[in-house]
Tab-separated table of C-alpha atoms in Angstrom:
chain	number	residue	atom	x	y	z
Z	26	MET	CA	166.004	87.954	58.137
Z	27	GLU	CA	166.960	84.828	59.961
Z	28	ILE	CA	166.859	83.514	63.525
Z	29	LYS	CA	170.173	82.459	65.079
Z	30	ARG	CA	170.811	79.804	67.457
Z	31	MET	CA	174.855	79.753	68.442
Z	32	GLN	CA	176.882	77.777	70.692
Z	33	PRO	CA	179.471	79.662	71.463
Z	34	ALA	CA	183.400	79.514	72.310
Z	35	GLY	CA	184.366	78.900	75.629
Z	36	LEU	CA	180.546	76.849	76.309
Z	37	VAL	CA	180.137	73.252	76.036
Z	38	GLN	CA	179.640	72.629	72.908
Z	39	SER	CA	176.900	70.099	71.995
Z	40	PRO	CA	174.444	68.710	69.040
Z	41	ALA	CA	171.489	68.731	71.541
Z	42	PHE	CA	171.405	72.434	72.109
Z	43	SER	CA	172.375	75.662	71.440
Z	44	HIS	CA	172.807	78.114	74.204
Z	45	VAL	CA	171.706	81.544	72.732
Z	46	ALA	CA	169.102	82.171	70.379
Z	47	ILE	CA	168.449	85.730	68.170
Z	48	VAL	CA	164.970	86.468	67.134
Z	49	PRO	CA	164.736	88.985	64.861
Z	50	ALA	CA	162.058	92.299	65.337
Z	51	GLY	CA	159.162	91.630	63.379
Z	52	ALA	CA	159.326	87.681	64.026
Z	53	ALA	CA	155.878	86.609	65.555
Z	54	THR	CA	157.051	84.870	69.056
Z	55	ILE	CA	154.855	81.930	70.392
Z	56	TYR	CA	154.785	80.109	73.667
Z	57	VAL	CA	153.002	77.388	74.413
Z	58	GLY	CA	152.135	76.896	77.725
Z	59	GLY	CA	153.219	73.354	79.981
Z	60	GLN	CA	151.871	70.031	78.339
Z	61	ASN	CA	152.084	66.899	79.630
Z	62	GLY	CA	151.525	63.564	78.282
Z	63	VAL	CA	147.294	63.529	78.124
Z	64	ASP	CA	144.612	62.757	75.957
Z	65	ASP	CA	141.943	65.226	74.655
Z	66	THR	CA	140.065	64.577	78.032
Z	67	GLY	CA	142.845	65.434	80.278
Z	68	THR	CA	143.441	61.562	81.000
Z	69	VAL	CA	147.186	60.391	81.493
Z	70	VAL	CA	147.925	58.316	78.576
Z	71	SER	CA	150.314	56.065	80.527
Z	72	ASP	CA	152.521	54.797	82.977
Z	73	ASP	CA	155.145	54.741	81.082
Z	74	VAL	CA	157.024	58.217	81.020
Z	75	ALA	CA	158.465	57.583	76.842
Z	76	GLU	CA	154.368	57.276	76.162
Z	77	GLN	CA	154.122	60.312	78.214
Z	78	SER	CA	157.186	62.246	76.614
Z	79	VAL	CA	156.046	61.230	72.930
Z	80	ARG	CA	152.010	62.476	73.641
Z	81	ALA	CA	153.406	65.625	75.724
Z	82	VAL	CA	155.452	66.517	71.981
Z	83	GLU	CA	152.825	65.667	70.573
Z	84	ASN	CA	150.537	68.142	72.037
Z	85	ALA	CA	153.194	70.841	71.957
Z	86	SER	CA	152.737	69.929	67.816
Z	87	ILE	CA	149.137	70.582	67.935
Z	88	ALA	CA	149.118	73.876	69.892
Z	89	LEU	CA	152.054	75.468	67.581
Z	90	GLU	CA	150.227	74.128	64.867
Z	91	ALA	CA	147.006	76.287	65.964
Z	92	ALA	CA	149.531	79.335	66.051
Z	93	GLY	CA	150.494	79.064	62.444
Z	94	ALA	CA	154.035	77.069	63.517
Z	95	SER	CA	155.403	73.679	64.352
Z	96	LEU	CA	158.266	71.864	65.866
Z	97	ALA	CA	161.553	73.476	63.269
Z	98	ASP	CA	160.453	76.435	64.538
Z	99	VAL	CA	160.911	76.232	68.236
Z	100	ILE	CA	163.778	78.420	70.015
Z	101	GLN	CA	163.552	76.851	73.566
Z	102	TRP	CA	162.059	73.830	74.954
Z	103	THR	CA	162.079	73.517	79.246
Z	104	VAL	CA	161.513	69.686	80.240
Z	105	LEU	CA	160.570	69.092	83.682
Z	106	ILE	CA	160.344	65.845	84.626
Z	107	ALA	CA	159.438	63.619	87.242
Z	108	GLU	CA	162.188	62.601	89.947
Z	109	GLU	CA	161.068	59.139	89.823
Z	110	ALA	CA	160.732	58.981	86.133
Z	111	ASP	CA	163.705	57.323	84.034
Z	112	LEU	CA	165.493	60.271	82.344
Z	113	HIS	CA	166.921	58.341	79.743
Z	114	ALA	CA	163.692	56.171	78.936
Z	115	ALA	CA	162.091	60.269	78.786
Z	116	TYR	CA	164.654	61.749	76.661
Z	117	GLY	CA	165.199	58.860	74.470
Z	118	ALA	CA	161.316	59.200	73.164
Z	119	ILE	CA	161.654	62.738	72.752
Z	120	ALA	CA	165.112	63.866	71.699
Z	121	PRO	CA	164.992	63.030	67.977
Z	122	ARG	CA	161.686	65.774	68.095
Z	123	LEU	CA	163.043	68.433	69.944
Z	124	ALA	CA	165.527	69.538	67.623
Z	125	GLY	CA	164.699	71.078	64.217
Z	126	PRO	CA	166.847	72.156	61.010
Z	127	GLY	CA	170.059	73.760	61.685
Z	128	ALA	CA	171.592	74.776	65.319
Z	129	PRO	CA	169.527	73.015	67.526
Z	130	PRO	CA	167.230	74.819	70.139
Z	131	LEU	CA	167.817	76.236	73.516
Z	132	VAL	CA	166.756	73.322	75.890
Z	133	THR	CA	166.087	73.745	80.104
Z	134	ALA	CA	165.367	70.241	81.772
Z	135	ALA	CA	164.830	70.178	85.520
Z	136	ARG	CA	164.182	67.282	87.844
Z	137	VAL	CA	161.518	67.823	89.936
Z	138	ALA	CA	159.348	66.557	92.663
Z	139	GLY	CA	156.016	66.669	91.050
Z	140	LEU	CA	153.678	67.797	88.118
Z	141	GLY	CA	150.999	69.417	88.534
Z	142	VAL	CA	148.514	67.052	86.747
Z	143	PRO	CA	148.202	63.587	89.122
Z	144	GLY	CA	150.117	60.813	87.327
Z	145	ALA	CA	152.225	62.816	84.861
Z	146	LEU	CA	155.393	61.993	84.891
Z	147	ILE	CA	157.070	64.673	82.080
Z	148	GLU	CA	155.730	69.068	81.143
Z	149	VAL	CA	157.201	70.135	78.172
Z	150	SER	CA	156.885	74.197	76.749
Z	151	VAL	CA	158.085	76.056	73.962
Z	152	ILE	CA	159.315	78.971	72.871
Z	153	ALA	CA	159.039	79.184	69.000
Z	154	ALA	CA	159.223	82.333	66.560
Z	155	VAL	CA	158.256	82.509	62.145
Z	156	LEU	CA	159.604	84.997	60.103
Z	157	PRO	CA	156.941	87.053	58.267
Z	158	ASP	CA	156.416	85.907	54.426
C-alpha cells in the first residue's frame, strides 16, 4: 500500500508540486486548519513575510506531530499570501519545507486581500495522510 502523487503527461511538470494524489483506503487522513505566523500566544512573530512564513509552516508541523504525522506526510498545501506581501520572499523561505520525499505534494496558492489575523501576511493549511503500520 502506498500514497501516490502524480504529474500526468499533458500537464505542466514542476519540481514544486504534483497534480494528483491517490490515498488508499485504510490510510489516516489528517486535516490541519489555517496556520499563521504567530507564536503560541497568537502574536504575529514579525512584520517580515519570510519570518511569518517559516513560523506558519512550523505551526503546521506542530499540529501534524500532535496527530502522529509530519511534514513528509503532507499530500496538499494551501497557501494564502496577503497581496501586499513579497511573494518571492514568502515562498523562498518555505519552499524547501513544502516538499517531502518522492514526488512533491499538491499546492494551491492564492493572493488575498487580507487574512483573519490582524498583521498576518500568510496562512497555510495542509492535508496529510499516514499509512497504517
